[in-house]
PDB file of C-alpha atoms in Angstrom:
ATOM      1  CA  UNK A   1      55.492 -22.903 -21.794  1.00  0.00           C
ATOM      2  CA  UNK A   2      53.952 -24.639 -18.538  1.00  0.00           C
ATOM      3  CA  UNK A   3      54.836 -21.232 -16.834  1.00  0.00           C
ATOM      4  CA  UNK A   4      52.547 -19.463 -19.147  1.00  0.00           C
ATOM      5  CA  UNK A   5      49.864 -22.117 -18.954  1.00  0.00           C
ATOM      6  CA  UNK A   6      50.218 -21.611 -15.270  1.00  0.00           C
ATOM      7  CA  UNK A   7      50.097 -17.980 -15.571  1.00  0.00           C
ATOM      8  CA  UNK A   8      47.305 -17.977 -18.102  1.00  0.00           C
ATOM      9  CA  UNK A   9      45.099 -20.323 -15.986  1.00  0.00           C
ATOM     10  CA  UNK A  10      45.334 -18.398 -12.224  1.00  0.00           C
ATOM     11  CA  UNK A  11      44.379 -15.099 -14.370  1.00  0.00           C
ATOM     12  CA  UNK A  12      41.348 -16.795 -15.281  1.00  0.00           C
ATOM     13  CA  UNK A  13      40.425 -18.314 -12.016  1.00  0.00           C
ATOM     14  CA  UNK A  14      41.019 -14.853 -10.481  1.00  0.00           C
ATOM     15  CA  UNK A  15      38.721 -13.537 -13.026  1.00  0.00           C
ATOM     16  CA  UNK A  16      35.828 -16.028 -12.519  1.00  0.00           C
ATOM     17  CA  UNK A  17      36.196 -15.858  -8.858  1.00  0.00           C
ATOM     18  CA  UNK A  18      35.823 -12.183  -9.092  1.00  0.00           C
ATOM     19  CA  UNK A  19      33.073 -12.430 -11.365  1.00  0.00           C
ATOM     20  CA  UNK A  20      31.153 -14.751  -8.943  1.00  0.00           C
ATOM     21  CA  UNK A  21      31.591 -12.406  -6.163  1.00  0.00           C
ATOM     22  CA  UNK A  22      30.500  -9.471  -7.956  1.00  0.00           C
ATOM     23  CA  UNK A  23      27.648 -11.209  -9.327  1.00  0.00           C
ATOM     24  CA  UNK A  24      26.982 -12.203  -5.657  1.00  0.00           C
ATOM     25  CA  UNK A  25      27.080  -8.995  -4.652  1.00  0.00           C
ATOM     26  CA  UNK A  26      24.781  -7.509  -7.102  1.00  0.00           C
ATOM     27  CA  UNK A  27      22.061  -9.846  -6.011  1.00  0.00           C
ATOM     28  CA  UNK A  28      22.401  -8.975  -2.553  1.00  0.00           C
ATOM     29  CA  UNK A  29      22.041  -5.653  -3.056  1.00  0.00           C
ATOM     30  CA  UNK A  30      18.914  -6.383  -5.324  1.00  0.00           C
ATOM     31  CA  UNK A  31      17.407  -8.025  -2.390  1.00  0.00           C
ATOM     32  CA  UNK A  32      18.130  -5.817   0.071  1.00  0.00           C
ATOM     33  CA  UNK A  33      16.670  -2.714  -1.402  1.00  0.00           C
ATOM     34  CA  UNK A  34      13.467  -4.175  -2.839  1.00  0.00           C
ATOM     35  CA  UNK A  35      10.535  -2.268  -1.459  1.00  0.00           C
ATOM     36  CA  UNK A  36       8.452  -4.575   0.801  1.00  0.00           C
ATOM     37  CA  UNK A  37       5.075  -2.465   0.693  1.00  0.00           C
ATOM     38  CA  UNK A  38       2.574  -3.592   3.909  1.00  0.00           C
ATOM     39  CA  UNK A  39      -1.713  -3.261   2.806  1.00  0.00           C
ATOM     40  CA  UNK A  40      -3.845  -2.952   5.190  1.00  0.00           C
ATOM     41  CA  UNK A  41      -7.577  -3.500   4.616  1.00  0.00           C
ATOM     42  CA  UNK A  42      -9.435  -1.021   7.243  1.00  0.00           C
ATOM     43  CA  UNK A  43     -11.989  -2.698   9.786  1.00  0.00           C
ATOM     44  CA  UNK A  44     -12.557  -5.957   9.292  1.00  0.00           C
ATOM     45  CA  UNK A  45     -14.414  -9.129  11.702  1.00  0.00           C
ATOM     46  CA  UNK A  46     -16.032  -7.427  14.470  1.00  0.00           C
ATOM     47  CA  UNK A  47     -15.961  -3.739  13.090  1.00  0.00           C
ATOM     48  CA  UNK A  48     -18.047  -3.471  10.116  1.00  0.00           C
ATOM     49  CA  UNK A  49     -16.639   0.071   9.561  1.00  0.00           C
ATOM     50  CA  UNK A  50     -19.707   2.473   7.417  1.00  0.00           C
ATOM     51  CA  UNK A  51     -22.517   0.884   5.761  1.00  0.00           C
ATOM     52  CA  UNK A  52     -24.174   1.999   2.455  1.00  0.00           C
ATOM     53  CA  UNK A  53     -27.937   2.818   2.022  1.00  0.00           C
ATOM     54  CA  UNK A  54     -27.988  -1.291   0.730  1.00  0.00           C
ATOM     55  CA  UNK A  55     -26.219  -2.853   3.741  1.00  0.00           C
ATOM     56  CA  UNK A  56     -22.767  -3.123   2.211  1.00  0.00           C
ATOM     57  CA  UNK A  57     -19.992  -3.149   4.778  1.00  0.00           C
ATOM     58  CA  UNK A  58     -17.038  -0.858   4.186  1.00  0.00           C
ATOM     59  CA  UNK A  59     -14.574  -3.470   5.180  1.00  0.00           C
ATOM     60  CA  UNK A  60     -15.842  -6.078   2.375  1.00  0.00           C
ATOM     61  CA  UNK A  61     -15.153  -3.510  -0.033  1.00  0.00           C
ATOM     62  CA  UNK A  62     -11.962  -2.450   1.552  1.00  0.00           C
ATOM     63  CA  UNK A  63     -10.412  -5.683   1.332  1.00  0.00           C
ATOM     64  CA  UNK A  64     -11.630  -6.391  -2.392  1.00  0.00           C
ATOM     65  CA  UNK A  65      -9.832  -3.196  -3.089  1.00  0.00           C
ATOM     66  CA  UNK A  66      -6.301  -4.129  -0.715  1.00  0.00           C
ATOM     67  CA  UNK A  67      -6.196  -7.905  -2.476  1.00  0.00           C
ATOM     68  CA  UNK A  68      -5.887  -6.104  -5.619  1.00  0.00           C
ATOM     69  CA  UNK A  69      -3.491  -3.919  -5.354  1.00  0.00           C
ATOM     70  CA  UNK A  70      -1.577  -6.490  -3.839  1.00  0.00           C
ATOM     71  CA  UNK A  71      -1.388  -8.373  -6.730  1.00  0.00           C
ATOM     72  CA  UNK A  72      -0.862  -5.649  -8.905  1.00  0.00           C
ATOM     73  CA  UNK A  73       2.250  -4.641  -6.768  1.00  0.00           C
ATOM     74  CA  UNK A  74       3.302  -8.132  -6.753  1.00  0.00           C
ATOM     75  CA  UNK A  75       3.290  -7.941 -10.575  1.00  0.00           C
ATOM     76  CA  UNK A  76       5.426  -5.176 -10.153  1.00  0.00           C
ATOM     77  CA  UNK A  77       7.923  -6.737  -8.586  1.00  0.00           C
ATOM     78  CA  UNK A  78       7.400  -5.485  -4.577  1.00  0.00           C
ATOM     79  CA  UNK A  79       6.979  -7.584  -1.771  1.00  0.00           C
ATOM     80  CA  UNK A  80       4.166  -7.701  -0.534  1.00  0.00           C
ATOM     81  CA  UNK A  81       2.102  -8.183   2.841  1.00  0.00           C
ATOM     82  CA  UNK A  82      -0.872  -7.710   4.467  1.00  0.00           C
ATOM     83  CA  UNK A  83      -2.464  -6.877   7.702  1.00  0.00           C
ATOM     84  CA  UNK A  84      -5.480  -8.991   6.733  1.00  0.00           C
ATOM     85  CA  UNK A  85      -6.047 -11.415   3.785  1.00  0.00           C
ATOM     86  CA  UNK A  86      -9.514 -11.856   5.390  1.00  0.00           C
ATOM     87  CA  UNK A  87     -12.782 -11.241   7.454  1.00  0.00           C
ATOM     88  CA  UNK A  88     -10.977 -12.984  10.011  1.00  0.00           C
ATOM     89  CA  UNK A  89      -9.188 -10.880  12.286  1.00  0.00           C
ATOM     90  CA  UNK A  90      -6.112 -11.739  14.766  1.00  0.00           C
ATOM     91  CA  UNK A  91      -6.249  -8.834  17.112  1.00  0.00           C
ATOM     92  CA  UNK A  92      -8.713  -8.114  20.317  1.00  0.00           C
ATOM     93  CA  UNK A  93     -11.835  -6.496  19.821  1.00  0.00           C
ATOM     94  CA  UNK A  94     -11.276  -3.296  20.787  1.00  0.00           C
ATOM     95  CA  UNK A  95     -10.294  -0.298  18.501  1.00  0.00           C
ATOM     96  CA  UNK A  96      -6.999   0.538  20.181  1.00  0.00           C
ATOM     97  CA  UNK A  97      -5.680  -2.196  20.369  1.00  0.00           C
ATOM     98  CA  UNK A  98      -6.618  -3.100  16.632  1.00  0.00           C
ATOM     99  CA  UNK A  99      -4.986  -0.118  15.268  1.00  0.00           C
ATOM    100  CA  UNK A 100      -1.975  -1.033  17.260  1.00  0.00           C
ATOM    101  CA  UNK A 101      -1.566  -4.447  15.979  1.00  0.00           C
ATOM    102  CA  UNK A 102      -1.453  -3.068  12.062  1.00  0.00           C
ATOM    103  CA  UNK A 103       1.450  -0.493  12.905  1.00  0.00           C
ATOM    104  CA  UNK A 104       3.101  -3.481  14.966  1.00  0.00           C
ATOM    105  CA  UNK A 105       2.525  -5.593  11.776  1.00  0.00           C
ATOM    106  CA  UNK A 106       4.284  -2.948   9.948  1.00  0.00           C
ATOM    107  CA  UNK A 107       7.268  -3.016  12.031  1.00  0.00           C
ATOM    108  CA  UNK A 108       7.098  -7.003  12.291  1.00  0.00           C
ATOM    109  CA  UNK A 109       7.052  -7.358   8.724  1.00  0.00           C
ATOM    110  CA  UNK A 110       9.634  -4.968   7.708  1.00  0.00           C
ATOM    111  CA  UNK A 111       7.461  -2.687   6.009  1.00  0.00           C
ATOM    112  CA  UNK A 112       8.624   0.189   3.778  1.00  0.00           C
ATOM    113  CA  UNK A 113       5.212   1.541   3.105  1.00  0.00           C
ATOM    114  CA  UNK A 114       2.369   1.133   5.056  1.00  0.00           C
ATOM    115  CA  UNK A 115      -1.000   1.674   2.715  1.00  0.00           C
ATOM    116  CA  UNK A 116      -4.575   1.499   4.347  1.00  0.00           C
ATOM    117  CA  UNK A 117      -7.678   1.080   2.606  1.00  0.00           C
ATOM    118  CA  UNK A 118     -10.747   2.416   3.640  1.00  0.00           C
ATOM    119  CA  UNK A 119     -14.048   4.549   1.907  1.00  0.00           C
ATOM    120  CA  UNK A 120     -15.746   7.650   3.645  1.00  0.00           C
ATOM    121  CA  UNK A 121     -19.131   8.228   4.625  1.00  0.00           C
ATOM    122  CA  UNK A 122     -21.398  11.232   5.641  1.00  0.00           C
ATOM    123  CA  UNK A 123     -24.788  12.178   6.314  1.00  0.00           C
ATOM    124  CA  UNK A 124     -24.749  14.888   3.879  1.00  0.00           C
ATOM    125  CA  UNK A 125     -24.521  14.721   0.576  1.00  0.00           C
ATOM    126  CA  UNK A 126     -20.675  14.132  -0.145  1.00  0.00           C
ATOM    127  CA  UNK A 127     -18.397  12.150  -2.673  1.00  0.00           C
ATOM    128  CA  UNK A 128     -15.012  12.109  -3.858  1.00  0.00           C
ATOM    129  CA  UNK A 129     -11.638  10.735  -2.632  1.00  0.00           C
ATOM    130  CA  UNK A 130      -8.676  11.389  -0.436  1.00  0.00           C
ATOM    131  CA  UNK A 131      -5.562  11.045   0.918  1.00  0.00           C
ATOM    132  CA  UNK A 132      -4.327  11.379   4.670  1.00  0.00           C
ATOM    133  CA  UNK A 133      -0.374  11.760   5.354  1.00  0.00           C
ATOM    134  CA  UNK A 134       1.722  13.481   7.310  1.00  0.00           C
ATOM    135  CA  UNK A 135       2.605  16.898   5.313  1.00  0.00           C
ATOM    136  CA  UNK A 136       5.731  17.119   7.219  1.00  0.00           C
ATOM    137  CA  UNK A 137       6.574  13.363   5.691  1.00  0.00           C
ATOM    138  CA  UNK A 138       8.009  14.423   1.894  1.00  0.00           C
ATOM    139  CA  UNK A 139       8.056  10.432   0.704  1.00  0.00           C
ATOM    140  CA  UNK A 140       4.491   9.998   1.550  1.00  0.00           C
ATOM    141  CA  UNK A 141       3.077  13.236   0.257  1.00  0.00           C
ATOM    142  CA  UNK A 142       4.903  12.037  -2.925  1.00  0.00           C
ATOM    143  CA  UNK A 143       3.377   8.898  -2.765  1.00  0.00           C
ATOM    144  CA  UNK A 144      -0.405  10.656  -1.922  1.00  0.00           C
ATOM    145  CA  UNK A 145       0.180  13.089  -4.582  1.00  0.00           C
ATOM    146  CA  UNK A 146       1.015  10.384  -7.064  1.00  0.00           C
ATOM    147  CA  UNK A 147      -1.632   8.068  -6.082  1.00  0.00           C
ATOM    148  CA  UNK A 148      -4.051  10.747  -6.639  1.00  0.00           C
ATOM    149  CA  UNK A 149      -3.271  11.790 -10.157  1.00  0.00           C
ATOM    150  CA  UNK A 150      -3.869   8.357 -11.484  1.00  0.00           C
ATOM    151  CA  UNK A 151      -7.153   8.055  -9.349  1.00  0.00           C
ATOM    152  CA  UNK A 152      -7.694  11.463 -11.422  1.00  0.00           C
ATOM    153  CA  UNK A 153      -7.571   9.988 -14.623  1.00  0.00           C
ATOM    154  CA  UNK A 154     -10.467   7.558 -13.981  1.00  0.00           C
ATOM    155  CA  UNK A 155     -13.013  10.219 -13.736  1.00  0.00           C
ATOM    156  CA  UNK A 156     -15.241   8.464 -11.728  1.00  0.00           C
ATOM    157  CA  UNK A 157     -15.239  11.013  -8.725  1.00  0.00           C
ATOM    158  CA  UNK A 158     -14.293  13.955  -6.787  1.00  0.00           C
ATOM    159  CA  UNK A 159     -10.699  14.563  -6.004  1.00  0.00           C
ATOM    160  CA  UNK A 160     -10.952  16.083  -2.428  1.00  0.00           C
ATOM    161  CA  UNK A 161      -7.040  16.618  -2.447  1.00  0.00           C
ATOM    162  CA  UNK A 162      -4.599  15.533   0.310  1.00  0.00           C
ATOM    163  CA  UNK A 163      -5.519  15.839   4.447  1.00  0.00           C
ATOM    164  CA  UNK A 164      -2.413  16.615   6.812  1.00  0.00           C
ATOM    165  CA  UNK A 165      -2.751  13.815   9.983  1.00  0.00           C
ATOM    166  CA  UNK A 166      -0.600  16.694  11.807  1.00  0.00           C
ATOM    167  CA  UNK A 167      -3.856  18.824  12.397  1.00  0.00           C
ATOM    168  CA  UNK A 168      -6.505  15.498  12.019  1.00  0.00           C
ATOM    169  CA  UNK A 169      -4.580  12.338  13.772  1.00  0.00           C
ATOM    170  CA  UNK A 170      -5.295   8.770  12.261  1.00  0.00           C
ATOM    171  CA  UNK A 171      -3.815   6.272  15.176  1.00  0.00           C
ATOM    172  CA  UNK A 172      -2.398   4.013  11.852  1.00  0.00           C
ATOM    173  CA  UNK A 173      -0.458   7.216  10.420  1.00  0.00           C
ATOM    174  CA  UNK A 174       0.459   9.197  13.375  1.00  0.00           C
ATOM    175  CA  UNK A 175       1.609   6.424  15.456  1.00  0.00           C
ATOM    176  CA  UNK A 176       3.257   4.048  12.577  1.00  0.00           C
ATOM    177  CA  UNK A 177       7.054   4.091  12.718  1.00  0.00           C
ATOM    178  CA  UNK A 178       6.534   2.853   9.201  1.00  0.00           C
ATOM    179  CA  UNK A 179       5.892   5.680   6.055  1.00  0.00           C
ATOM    180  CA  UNK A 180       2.059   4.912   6.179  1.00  0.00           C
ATOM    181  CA  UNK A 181      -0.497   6.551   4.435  1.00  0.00           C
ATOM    182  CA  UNK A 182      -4.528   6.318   4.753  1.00  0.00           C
ATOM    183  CA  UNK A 183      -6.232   6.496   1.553  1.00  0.00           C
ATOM    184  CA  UNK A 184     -10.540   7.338   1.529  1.00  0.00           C
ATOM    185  CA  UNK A 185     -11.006   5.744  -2.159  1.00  0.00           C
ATOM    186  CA  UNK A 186     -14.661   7.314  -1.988  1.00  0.00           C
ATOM    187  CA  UNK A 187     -17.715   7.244  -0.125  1.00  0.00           C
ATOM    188  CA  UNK A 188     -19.783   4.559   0.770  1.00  0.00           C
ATOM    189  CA  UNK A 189     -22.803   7.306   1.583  1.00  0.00           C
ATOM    190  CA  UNK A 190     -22.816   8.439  -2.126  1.00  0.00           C
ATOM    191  CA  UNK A 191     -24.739   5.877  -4.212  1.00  0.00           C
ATOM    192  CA  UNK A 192     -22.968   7.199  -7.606  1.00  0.00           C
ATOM    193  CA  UNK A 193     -19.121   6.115  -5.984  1.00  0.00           C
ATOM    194  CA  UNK A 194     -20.297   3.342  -3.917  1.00  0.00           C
ATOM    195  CA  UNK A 195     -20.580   1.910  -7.819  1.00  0.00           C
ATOM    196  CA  UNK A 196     -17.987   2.207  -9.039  1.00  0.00           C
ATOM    197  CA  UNK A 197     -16.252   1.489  -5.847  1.00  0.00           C
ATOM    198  CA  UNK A 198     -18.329  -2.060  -6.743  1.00  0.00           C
ATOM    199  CA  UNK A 199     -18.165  -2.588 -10.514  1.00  0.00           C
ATOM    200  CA  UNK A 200     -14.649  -1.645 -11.472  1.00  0.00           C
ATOM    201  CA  UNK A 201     -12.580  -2.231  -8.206  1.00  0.00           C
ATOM    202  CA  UNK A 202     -10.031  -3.489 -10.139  1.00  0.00           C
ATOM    203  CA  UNK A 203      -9.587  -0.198 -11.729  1.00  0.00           C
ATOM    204  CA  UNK A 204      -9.252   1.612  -8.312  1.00  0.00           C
ATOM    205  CA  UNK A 205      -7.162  -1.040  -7.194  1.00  0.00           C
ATOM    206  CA  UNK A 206      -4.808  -0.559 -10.105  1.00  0.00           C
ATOM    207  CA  UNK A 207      -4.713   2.907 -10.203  1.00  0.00           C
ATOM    208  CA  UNK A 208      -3.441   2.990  -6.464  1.00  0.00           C
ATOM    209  CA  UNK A 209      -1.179   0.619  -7.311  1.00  0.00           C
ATOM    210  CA  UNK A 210       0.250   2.514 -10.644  1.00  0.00           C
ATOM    211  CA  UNK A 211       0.465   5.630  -8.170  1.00  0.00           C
ATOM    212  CA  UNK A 212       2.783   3.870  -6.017  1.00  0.00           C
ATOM    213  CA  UNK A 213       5.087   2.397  -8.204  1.00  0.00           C
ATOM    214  CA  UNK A 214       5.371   5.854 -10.153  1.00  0.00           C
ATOM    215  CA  UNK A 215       6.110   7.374  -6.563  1.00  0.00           C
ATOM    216  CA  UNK A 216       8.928   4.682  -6.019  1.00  0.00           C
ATOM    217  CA  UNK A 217      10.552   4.682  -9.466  1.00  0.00           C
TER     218      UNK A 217
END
């Protein structure tokens, strides 16, 4: 009888133990593979980026817009960081070397995805959004594409498709050992998107955000 007990109770130790390491393991792995998605917020302190016809600064807007997709990913589930939570910048003065210190953020940070914000402007008449990524890149033209087709469904612009950085360069795509993508969420020039871009950032914001997490799933 006592060998049986014996028996009996080493079984379930060996069981529990198992299920301990498995369950270990399983949360490891859940860990490991969680996206950590980097936002960068173009411009910002010294470089005011475009300015609309009633003195708005493109990077004010591009960092309402980063915040909030932030959160939204962080409601998701991602991890999430940022290149700037801020006007205040930590990098020189000097466009270079600014663009240099996001893709090294990227790579500091253990980025997956590298997103940066940022609105268009012209002197003609011109609206809509955009996408830039590298065509050659088939995760972030998935990501663009997706992105885009819930921007679509908010009707409040022109979608001016996807722009390969292979045949127009952007230093924070090109040069990013990170998947990065640039995204022109409208212009700043066109009073009808500037707006929107204004009054319902959260939708824009949540609609990028939607369009990555559909990308990733």
């Amino acid at each position: 009888m006592k060998k049986l007990l014996m028996t009996l109770l080493l079984t379930f130790c060996i069981g529990c133990t198992y299920t301990l390491l498995n369950e270990t393991n399983m949360n490891v792995s859940a860990k490991s593979t969680k996206e950590t998605i980097m936002i960068d917020a173009g411009h910002g302190g010294y470089d005011v980026g475009s300015i609309s016809n009633f003195d708005d600064y493109e990077k004010d807007i591009n960092l309402d817009i980063a915040l909030l997709v932030g959160k939204q990913l962080k409601s998701y589930g991602y991890n999430v960081v940022y290149t700037r939570t801020s006007d205040s910048v930590s990098w020189p003065s000097d466009n270079k070397k600014d663009l240099q210190a996001r893709c090294n953020l990227a790579q500091k940070k253990n980025a997956d995805l590298f997103i940066s914000i940022h609105l268009n402007s012209s002197e003609y008449d011109a609206s809509g959004y955009e996408i830039y990524c590298d065509f050659t890149n088939k995760t972030t033209v998935k990501l663009s594409n997706s992105i885009l087709t819930q921007l679509d469904q908010l009707d409040y612009s022109t979608n001016r498709g996807l722009l390969d950085t292979n045949e127009t360069p952007l230093y924070v795509v090109t040069n990013n050992k990170v998947d990065a993508i640039l995204i022109e969420a409208g212009f700043i020039s066109d009073d009808s998107d500037l707006y929107y871009l204004k009054n319902y950032t959260n939708n824009i914001a949540t609609a990028i955000a939607k369009g990555i997490k559909k990308s990733l799933n």
